[in-house]
CSV table of C-alpha atoms and ligand atoms in Angstrom, one decimal:
chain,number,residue,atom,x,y,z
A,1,UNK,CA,1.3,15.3,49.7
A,2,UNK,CA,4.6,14.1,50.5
A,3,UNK,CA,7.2,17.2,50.4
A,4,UNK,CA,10.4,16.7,48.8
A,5,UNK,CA,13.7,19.5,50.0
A,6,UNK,CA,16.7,19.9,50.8
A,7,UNK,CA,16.3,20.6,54.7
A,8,UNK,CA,17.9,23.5,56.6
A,9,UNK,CA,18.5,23.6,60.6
A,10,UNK,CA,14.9,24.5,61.2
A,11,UNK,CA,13.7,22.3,58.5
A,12,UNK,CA,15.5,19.2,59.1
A,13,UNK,CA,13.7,16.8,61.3
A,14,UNK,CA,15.4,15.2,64.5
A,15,UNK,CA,13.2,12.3,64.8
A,16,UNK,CA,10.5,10.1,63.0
A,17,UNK,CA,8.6,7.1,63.6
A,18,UNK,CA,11.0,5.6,60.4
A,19,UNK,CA,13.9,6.9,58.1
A,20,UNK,CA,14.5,5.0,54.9
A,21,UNK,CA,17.8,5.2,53.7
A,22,UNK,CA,17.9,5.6,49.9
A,23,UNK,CA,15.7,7.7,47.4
A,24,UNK,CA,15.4,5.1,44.5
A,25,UNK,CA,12.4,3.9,43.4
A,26,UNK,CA,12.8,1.0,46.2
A,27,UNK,CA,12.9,3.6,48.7
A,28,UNK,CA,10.1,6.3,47.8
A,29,UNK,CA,8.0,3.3,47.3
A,30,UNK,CA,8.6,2.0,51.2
A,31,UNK,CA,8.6,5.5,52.5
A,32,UNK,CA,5.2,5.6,50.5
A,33,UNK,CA,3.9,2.5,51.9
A,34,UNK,CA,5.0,3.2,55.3
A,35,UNK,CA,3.5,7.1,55.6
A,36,UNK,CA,0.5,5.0,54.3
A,37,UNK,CA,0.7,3.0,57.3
A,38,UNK,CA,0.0,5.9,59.2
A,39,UNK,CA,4.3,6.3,60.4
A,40,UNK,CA,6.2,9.6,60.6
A,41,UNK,CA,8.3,8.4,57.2
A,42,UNK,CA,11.9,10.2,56.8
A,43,UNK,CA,13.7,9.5,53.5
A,44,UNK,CA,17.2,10.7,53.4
A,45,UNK,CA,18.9,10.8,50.0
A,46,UNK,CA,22.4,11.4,49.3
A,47,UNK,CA,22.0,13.2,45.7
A,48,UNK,CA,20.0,16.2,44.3
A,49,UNK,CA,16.9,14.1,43.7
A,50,UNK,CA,14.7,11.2,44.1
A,51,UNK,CA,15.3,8.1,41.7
A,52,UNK,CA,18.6,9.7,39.9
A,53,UNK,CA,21.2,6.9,40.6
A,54,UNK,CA,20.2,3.1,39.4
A,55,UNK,CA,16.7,3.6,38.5
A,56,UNK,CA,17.5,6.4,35.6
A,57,UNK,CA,19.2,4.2,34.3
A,58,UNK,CA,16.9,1.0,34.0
A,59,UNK,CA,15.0,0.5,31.2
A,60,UNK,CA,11.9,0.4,33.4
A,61,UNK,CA,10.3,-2.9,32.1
A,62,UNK,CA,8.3,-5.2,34.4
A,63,UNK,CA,7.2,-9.1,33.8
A,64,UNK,CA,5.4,-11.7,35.7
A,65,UNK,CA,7.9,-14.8,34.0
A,66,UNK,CA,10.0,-15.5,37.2
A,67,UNK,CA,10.7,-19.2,37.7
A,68,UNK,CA,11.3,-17.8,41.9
A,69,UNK,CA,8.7,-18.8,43.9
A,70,UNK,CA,9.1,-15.8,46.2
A,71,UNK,CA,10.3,-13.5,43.4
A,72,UNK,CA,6.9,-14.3,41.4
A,73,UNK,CA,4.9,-13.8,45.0
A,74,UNK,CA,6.6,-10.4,45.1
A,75,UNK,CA,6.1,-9.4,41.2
A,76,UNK,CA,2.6,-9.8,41.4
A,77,UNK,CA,1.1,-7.5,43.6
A,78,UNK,CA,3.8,-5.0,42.4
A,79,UNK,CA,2.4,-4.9,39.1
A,80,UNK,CA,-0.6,-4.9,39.8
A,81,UNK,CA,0.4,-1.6,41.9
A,82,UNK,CA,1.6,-0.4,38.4
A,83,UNK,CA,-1.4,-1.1,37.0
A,84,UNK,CA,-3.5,0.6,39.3
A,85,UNK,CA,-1.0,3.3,39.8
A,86,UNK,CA,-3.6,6.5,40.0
A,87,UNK,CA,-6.2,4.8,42.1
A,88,UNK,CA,-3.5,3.5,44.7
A,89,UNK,CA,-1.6,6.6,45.3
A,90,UNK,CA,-4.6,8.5,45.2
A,91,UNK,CA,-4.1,11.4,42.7
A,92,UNK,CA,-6.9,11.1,39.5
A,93,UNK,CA,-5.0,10.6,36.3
A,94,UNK,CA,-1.6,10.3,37.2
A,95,UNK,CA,0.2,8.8,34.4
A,96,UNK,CA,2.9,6.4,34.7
A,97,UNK,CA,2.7,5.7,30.8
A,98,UNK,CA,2.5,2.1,31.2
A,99,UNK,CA,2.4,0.2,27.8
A,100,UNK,CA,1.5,-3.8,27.9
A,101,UNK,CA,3.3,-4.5,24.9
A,102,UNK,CA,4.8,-7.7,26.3
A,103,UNK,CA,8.2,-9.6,27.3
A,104,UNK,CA,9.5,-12.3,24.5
A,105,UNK,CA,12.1,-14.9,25.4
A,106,UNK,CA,13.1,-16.4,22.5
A,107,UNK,CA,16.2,-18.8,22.0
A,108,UNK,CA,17.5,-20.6,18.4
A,109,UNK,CA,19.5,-23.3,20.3
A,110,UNK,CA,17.2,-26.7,20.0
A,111,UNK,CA,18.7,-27.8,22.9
A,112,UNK,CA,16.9,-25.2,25.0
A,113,UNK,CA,13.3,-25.6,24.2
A,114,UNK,CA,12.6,-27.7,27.1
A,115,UNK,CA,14.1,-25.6,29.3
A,116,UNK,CA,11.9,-22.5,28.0
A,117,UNK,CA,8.4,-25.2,27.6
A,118,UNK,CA,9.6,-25.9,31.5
A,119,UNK,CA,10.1,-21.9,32.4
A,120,UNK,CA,6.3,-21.3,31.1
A,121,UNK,CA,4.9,-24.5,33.0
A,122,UNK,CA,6.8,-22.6,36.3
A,123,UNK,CA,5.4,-19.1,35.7
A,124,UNK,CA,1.7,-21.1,35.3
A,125,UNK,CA,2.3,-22.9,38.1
A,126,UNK,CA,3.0,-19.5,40.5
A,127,UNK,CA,-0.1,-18.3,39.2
A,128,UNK,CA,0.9,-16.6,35.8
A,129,UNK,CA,-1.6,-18.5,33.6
A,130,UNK,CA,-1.1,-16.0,30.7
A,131,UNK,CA,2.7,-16.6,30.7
A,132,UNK,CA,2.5,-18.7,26.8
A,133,UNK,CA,5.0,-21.3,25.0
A,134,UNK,CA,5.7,-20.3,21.7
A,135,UNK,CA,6.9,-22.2,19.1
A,136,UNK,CA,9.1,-21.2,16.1
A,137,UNK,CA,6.3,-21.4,14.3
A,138,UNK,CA,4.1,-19.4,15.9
A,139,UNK,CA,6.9,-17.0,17.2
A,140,UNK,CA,7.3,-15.8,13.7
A,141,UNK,CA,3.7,-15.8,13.2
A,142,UNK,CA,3.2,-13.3,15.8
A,143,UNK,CA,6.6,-11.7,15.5
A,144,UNK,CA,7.7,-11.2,11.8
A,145,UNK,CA,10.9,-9.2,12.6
A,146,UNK,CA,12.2,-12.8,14.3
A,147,UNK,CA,15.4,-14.7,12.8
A,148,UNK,CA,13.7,-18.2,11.0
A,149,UNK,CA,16.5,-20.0,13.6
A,150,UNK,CA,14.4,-18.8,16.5
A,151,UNK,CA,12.9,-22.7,17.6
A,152,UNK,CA,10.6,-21.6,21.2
A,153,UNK,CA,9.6,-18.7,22.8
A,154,UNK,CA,7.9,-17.2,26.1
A,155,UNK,CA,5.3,-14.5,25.8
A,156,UNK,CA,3.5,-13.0,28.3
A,157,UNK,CA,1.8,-10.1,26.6
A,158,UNK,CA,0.4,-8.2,29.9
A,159,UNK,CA,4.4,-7.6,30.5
A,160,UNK,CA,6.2,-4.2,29.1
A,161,UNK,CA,7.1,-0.9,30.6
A,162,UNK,CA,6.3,2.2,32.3
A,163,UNK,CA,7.9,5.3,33.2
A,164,UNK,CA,9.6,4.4,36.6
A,165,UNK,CA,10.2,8.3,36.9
A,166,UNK,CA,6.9,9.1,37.2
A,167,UNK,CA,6.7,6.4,39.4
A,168,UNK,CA,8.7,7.5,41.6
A,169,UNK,CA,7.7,10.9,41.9
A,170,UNK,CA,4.0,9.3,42.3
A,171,UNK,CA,4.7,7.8,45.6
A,172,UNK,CA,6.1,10.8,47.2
A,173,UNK,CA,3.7,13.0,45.8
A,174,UNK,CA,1.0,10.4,47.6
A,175,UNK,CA,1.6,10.2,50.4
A,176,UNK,CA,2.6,12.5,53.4
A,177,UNK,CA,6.8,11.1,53.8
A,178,UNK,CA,9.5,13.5,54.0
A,179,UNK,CA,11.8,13.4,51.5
A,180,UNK,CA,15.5,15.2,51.9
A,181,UNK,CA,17.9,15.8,49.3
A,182,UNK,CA,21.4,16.2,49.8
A,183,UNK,CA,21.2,14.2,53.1
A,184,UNK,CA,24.1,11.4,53.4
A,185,UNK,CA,23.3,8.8,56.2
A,186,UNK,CA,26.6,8.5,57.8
A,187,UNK,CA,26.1,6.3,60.7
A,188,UNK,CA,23.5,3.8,62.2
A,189,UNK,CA,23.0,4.8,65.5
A,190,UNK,CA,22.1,1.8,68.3
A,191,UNK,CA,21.7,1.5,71.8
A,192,UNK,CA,20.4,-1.8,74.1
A,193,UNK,CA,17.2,-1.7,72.2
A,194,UNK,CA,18.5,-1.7,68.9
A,195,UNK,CA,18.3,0.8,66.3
A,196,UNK,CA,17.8,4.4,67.8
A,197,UNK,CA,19.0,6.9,64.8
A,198,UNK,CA,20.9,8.2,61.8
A,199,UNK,CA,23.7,10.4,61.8
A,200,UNK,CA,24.1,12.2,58.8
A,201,UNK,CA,25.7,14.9,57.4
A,202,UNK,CA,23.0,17.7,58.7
A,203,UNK,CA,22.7,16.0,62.0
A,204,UNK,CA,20.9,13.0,63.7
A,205,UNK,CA,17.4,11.5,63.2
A,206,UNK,CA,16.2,9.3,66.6
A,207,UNK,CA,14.3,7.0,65.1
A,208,UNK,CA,13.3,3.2,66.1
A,209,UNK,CA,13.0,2.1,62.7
A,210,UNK,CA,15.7,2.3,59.8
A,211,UNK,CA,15.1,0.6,56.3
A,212,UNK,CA,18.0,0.2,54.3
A,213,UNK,CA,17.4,1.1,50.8
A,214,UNK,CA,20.6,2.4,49.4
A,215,UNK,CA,20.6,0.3,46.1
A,216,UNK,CA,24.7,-0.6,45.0
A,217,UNK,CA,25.7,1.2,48.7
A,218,UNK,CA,23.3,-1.0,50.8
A,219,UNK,CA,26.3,-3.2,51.4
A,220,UNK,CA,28.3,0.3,53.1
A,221,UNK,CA,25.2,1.4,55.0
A,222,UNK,CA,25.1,-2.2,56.2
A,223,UNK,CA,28.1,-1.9,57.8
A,224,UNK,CA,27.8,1.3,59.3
A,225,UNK,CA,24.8,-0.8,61.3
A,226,UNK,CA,28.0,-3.6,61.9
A,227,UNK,CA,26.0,-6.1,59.2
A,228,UNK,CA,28.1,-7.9,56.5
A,229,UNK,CA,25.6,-7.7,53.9
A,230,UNK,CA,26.1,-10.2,51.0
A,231,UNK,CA,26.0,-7.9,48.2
A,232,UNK,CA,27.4,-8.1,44.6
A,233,UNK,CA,26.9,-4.8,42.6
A,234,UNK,CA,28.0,-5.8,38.5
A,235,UNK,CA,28.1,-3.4,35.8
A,236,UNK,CA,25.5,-3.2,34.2
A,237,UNK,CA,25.3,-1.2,30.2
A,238,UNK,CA,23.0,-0.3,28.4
A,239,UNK,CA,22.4,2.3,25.0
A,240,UNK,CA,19.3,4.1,23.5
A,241,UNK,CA,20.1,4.2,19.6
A,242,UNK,CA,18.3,7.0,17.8
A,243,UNK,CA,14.9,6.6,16.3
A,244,UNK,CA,15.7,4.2,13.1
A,245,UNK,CA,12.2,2.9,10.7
A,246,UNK,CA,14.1,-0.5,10.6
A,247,UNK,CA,12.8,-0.8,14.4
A,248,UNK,CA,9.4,-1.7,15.1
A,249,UNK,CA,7.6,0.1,17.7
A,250,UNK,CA,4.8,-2.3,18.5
A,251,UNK,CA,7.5,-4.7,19.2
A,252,UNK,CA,7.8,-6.5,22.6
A,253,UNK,CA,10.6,-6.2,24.8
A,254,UNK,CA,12.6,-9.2,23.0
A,255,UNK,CA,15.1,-11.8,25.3
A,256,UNK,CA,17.8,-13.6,23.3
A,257,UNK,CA,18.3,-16.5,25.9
A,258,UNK,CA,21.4,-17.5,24.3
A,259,UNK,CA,23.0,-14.6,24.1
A,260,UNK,CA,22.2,-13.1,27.2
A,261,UNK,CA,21.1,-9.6,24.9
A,262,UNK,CA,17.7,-8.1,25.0
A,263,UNK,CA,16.1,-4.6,23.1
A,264,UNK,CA,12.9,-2.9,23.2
A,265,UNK,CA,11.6,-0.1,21.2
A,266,UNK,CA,11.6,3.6,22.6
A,267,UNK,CA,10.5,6.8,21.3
A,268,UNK,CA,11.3,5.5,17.5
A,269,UNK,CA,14.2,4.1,18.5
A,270,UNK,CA,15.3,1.6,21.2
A,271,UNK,CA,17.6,0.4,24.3
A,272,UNK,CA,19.6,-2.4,23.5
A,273,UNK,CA,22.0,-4.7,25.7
A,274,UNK,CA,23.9,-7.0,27.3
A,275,UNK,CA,23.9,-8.6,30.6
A,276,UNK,CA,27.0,-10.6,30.5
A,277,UNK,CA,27.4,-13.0,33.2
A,278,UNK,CA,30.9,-12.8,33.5
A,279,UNK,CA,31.1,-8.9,34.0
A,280,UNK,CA,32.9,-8.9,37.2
A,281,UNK,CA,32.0,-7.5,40.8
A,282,UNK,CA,32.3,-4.0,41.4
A,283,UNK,CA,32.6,-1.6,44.4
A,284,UNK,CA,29.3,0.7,44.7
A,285,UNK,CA,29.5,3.7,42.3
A,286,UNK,CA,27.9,6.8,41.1
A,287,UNK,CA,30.0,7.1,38.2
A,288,UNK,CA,30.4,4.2,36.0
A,289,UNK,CA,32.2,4.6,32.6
A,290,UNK,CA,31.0,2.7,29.2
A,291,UNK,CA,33.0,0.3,26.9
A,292,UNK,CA,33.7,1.8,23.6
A,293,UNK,CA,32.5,-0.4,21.0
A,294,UNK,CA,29.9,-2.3,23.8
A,295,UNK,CA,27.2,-1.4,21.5
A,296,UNK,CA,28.8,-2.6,18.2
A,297,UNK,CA,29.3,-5.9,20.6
A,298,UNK,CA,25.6,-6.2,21.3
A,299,UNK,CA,24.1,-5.1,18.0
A,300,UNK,CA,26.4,-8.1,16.3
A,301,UNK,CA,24.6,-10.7,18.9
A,302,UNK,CA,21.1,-9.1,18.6
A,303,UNK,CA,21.3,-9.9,14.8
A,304,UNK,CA,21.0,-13.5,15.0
A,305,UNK,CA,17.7,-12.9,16.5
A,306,UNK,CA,16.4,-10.1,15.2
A,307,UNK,CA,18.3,-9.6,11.4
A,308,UNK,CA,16.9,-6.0,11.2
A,309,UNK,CA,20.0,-4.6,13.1
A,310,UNK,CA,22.3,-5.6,10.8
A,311,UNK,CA,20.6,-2.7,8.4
A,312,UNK,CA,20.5,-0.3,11.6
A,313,UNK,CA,24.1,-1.4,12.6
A,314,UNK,CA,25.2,-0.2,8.9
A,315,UNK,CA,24.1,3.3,8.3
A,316,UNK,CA,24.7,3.6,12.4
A,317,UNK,CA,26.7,7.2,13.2
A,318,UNK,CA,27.9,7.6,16.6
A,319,UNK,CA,25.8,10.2,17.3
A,320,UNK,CA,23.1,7.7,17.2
A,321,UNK,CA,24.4,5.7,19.9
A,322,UNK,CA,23.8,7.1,24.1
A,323,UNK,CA,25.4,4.3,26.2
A,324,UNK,CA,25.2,4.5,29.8
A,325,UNK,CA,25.6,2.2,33.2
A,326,UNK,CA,24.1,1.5,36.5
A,327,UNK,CA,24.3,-1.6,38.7
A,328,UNK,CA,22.7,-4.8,39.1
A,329,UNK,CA,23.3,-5.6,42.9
A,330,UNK,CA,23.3,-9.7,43.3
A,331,UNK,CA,22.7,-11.6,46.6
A,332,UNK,CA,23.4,-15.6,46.6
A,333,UNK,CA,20.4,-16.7,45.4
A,334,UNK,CA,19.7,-13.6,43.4
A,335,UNK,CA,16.7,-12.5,45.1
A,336,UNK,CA,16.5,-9.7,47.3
A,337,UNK,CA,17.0,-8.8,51.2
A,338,UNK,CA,13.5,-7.8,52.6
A,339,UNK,CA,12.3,-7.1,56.5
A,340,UNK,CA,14.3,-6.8,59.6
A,341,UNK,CA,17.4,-8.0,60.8
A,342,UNK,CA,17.0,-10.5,63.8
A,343,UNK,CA,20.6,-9.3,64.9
A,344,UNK,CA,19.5,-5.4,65.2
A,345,UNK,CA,15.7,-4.5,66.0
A,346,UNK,CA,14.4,-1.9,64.0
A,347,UNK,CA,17.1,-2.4,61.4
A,348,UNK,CA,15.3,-3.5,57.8
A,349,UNK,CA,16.3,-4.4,54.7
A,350,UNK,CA,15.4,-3.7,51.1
A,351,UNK,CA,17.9,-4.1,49.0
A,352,UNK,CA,19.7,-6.7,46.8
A,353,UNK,CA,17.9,-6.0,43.4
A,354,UNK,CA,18.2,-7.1,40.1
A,355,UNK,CA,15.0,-6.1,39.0
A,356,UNK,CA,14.0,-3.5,41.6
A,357,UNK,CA,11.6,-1.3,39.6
A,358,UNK,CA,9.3,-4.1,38.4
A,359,UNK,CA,9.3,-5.1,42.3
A,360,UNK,CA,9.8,-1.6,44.0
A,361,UNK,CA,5.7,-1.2,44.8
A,362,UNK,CA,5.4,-5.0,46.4
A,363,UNK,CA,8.5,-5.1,48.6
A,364,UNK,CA,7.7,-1.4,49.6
A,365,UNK,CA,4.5,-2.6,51.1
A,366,UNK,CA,6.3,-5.8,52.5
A,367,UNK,CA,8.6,-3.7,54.3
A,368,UNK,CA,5.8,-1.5,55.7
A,369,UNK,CA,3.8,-4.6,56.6
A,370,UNK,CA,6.8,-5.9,58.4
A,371,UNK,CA,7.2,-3.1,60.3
A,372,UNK,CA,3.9,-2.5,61.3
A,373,UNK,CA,3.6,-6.3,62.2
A,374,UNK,CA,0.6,-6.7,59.4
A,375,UNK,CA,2.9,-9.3,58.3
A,376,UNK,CA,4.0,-12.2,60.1
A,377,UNK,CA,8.4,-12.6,59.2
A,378,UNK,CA,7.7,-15.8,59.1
A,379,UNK,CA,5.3,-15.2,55.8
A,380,UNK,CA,8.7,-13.5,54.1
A,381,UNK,CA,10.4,-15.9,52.2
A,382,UNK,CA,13.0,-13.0,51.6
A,383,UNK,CA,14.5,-13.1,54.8
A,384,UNK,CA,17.9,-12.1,55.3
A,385,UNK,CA,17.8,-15.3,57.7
A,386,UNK,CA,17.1,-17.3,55.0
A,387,UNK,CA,20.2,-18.4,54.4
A,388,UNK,CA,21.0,-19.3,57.8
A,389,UNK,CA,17.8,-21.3,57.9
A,390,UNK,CA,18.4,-23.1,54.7
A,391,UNK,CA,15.0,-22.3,53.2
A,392,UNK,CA,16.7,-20.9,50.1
A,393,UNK,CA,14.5,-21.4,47.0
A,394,UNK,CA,16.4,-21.0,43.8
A,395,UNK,CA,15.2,-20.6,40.4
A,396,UNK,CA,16.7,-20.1,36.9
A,397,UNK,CA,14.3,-16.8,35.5
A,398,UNK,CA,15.6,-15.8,32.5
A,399,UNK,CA,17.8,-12.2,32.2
A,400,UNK,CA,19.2,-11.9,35.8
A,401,UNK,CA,22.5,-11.9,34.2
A,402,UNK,CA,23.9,-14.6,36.9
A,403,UNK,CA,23.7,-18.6,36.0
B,1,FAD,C1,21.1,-1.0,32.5
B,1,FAD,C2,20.1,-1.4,33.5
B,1,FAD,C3,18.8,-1.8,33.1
B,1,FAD,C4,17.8,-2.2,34.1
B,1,FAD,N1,16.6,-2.5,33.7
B,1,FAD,C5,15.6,-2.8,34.6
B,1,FAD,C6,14.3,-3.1,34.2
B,1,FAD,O1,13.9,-3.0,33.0
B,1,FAD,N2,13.4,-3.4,35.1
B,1,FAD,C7,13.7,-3.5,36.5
B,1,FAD,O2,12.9,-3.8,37.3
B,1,FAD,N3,15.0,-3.2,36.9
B,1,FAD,C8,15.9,-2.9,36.0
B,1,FAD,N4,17.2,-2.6,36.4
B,1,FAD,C9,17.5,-2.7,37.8
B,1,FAD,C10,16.9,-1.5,38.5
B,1,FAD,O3,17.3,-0.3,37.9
B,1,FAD,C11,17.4,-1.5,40.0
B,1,FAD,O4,17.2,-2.8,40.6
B,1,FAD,C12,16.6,-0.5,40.8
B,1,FAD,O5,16.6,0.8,40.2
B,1,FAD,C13,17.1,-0.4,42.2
B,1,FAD,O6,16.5,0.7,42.8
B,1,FAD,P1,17.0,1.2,44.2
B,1,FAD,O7,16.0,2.2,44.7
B,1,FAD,O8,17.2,0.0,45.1
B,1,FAD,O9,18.4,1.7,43.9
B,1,FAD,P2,18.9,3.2,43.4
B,1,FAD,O10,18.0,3.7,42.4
B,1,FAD,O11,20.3,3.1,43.2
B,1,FAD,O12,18.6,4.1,44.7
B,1,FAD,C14,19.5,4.0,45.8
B,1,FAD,C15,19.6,5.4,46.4
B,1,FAD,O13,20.3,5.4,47.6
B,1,FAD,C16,21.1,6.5,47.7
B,1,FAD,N5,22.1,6.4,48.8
B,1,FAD,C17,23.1,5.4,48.8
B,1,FAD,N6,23.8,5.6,49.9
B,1,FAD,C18,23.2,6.6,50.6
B,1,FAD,C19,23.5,7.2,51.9
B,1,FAD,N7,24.5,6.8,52.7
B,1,FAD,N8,22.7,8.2,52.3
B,1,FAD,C20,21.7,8.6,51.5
B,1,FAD,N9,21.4,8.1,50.3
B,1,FAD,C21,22.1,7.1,49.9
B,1,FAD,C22,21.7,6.7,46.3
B,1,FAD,O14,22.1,8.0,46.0
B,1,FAD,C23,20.5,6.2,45.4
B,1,FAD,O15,19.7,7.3,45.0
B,1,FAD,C24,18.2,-2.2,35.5
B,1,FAD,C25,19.4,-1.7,35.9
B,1,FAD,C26,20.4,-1.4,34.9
B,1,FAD,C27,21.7,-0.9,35.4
């Protein structure tokens, strides 16, 4: 079982086969992944635990409809890691509260229905063949609580949530990685050979291999390795509104296109937002402050898609409202940076995420595979190099907040 402290002198180790940089859910699940690989895995984290910064504040939802070659090649065996969570990390019964109740994209702009008939022919064609085209018609059908100006949909019902959490704490609990708390990488130590160790603030780890996990501050730990990362991180808000019977619990997790605004129900209630795509670039952060009247914003979009906000939205009290903000960190192509570094051996990447928690388990194990050499770089299409090489692949998924 992987142990998780905050280290002391005799405690603290001064080397391992491989330190990850970064306790998010994209880090436990590499250091997971590469203890599982049979390496000496050393997380350091910063904070005063595991998955505290962006992934507490996701709304931990995963989904299968990416239009992204490479992001769909990376979604799948993630969920299906999800899916299989107990079995895979080894610990009978572990819970991860995964509910399949679905992802809906709808859209009420006529205009737009090819482009969400062409999204479901992508997902289909990557494999997804239970990604489904929805018409008005039917949308309603199936979803009552729809506007009537909803014209086309997406479903894919085998999409939804989990607790990302317990996720989290489920790869370090299975596997044998040590994970320490309160431990700021500092520096990216290198020699002739490449990578040799982290300094941090307890002292130096010698180590061959370094994965950079560090989620809005990959871009700083980048640098300490002399790497100009291409990293965005964007605001990114969100708020839980207190349980309300106006909001259905069996309902999906439900994509205005349009609007750019999604909610999904939670514990009686549900998180709502908006992922505007003109919120501007931010520096990294641990604190980030909420607007005001950001939620009164989003409930007056959500309405034209789902009218039964406008009767939540009235008898609303502010104490029924918990915003709060992490960061969505963008690359150029708004996929992320997975493997090494052809510039610095040993130096890896995983980091760039929009949707890291829905693809935490799959580029964990891409990273250990890299490393190991079980997988060829070549066979990454998420190659830093990639850019360099011109073998970018773009696509247009829906809800990555950037057009
Ligand atoms: C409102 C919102 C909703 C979202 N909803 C979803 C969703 O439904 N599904 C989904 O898949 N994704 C979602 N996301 C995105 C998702 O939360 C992130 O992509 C994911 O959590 C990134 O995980 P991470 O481990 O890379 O980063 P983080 O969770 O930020 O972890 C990085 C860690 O690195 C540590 N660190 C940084 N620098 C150092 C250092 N020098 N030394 C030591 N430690 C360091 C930090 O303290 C932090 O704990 C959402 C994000 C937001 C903001």
């Amino acid at each position: 079982m992987g142990t998780v402290f905050i280290p002391d002198d005799e405690t603290f180790p001064r080397m391992a086969d491989a330190v990850v940089v970064g306790g998010g859910i994209v880090g436990v699940a590499t250091a997971f992944w590469l203890s599982r690989a049979g390496l000496d895995a050393v997380l350091v984290e910063m904070r005063d635990g595991l998955s505290t910064l962006t992934t507490a504040q996701s709304i931990e939802s995963f989904r299968l409809q990416f239009t992204e070659p490479a992001m769909s090649a990376l979604a799948q065996p993630s969920i299906e890691v999800f899916e299989n969570f107990a079995q895979v990390i080894g610990i009978p019964g572990y819970d991860i509260s995964i509910r399949h109740q679905g992802y809906l994209f709808v859209c009420d702009d006529p205009n737009l229905v090819d482009a969400v008939r062409a999204a479901v022919e992508k997902h289909r064609s990557l494999g997804v063949t239970d990604s489904e085209f929805l018409t008005g018609q039917e949308a309603h059908a199936r979803f009552p609580f729809l506007a009537e100006s909803v014209v086309a949909a997406t479903f894919r019902q085998r999409d939804g949530w989990f607790s990302c959490h317990e996720a989290t704490q489920g790869f370090a609990k299975g596997c044998d990685a040590r994970f320490l708390l309160r431990t700021k990488a500092a520096d990216i130590l290198t020699d002739a050979q490449g990578v040799c160790g982290v300094e941090t603030n307890r002292g130096s780890i010698a180590t061959r291999t370094v994965v950079n996990a560090a989620g809005p501050f990959a871009g700083i730990v980048g640098r300490m390795a002399g790497l100009d990362l291409p990293l965005e991180p964007v605001r990114r808000q969100k708020a839980f509104i207190s349980p309300k019977p106006q909001i259905p619990q069996d309902a999906p997790l439900v994509m205005d296109i349009v609007r750019d605004t999604y909610w999904r129900p939670e514990v009686g209630g549900g998180y709502i937002a908006w992922v505007n795509p003109d919120e501007p670039v931010g520096d990294p952060a641990e604190e980030l402050p909420t607007d005001r009247y950001r939620a009164a914003m989003v409930l007056e979009k959500l309405i034209h898609i789902c009218p039964f906000w406008e009767e939540v939205a009235i008898n609303l009290k502010k104490a029924d409202v918990h915003p709060s903000a992490g960061q969505y960190v963008y690359t150029p192509d708004n996929q992320p940076l997975i493997g090494p570094v052809s510039d610095l051996p040993g130096f890896h990447l995983n980091c760039g995420y929009w949707a890291g928690v829905m693809l935490s388990a799959g580029a964990g194990k891409w990273v250990a595979n890299l490393v190991t050499g079980a997988m060829d770089p070549q066979d990454n299409p998420l190659r830093f190099s990639r850019y360099q090489e011109g073998i970018v692949v773009e696509g247009d998924s829906f809800l990555r907040g950037r057009h």
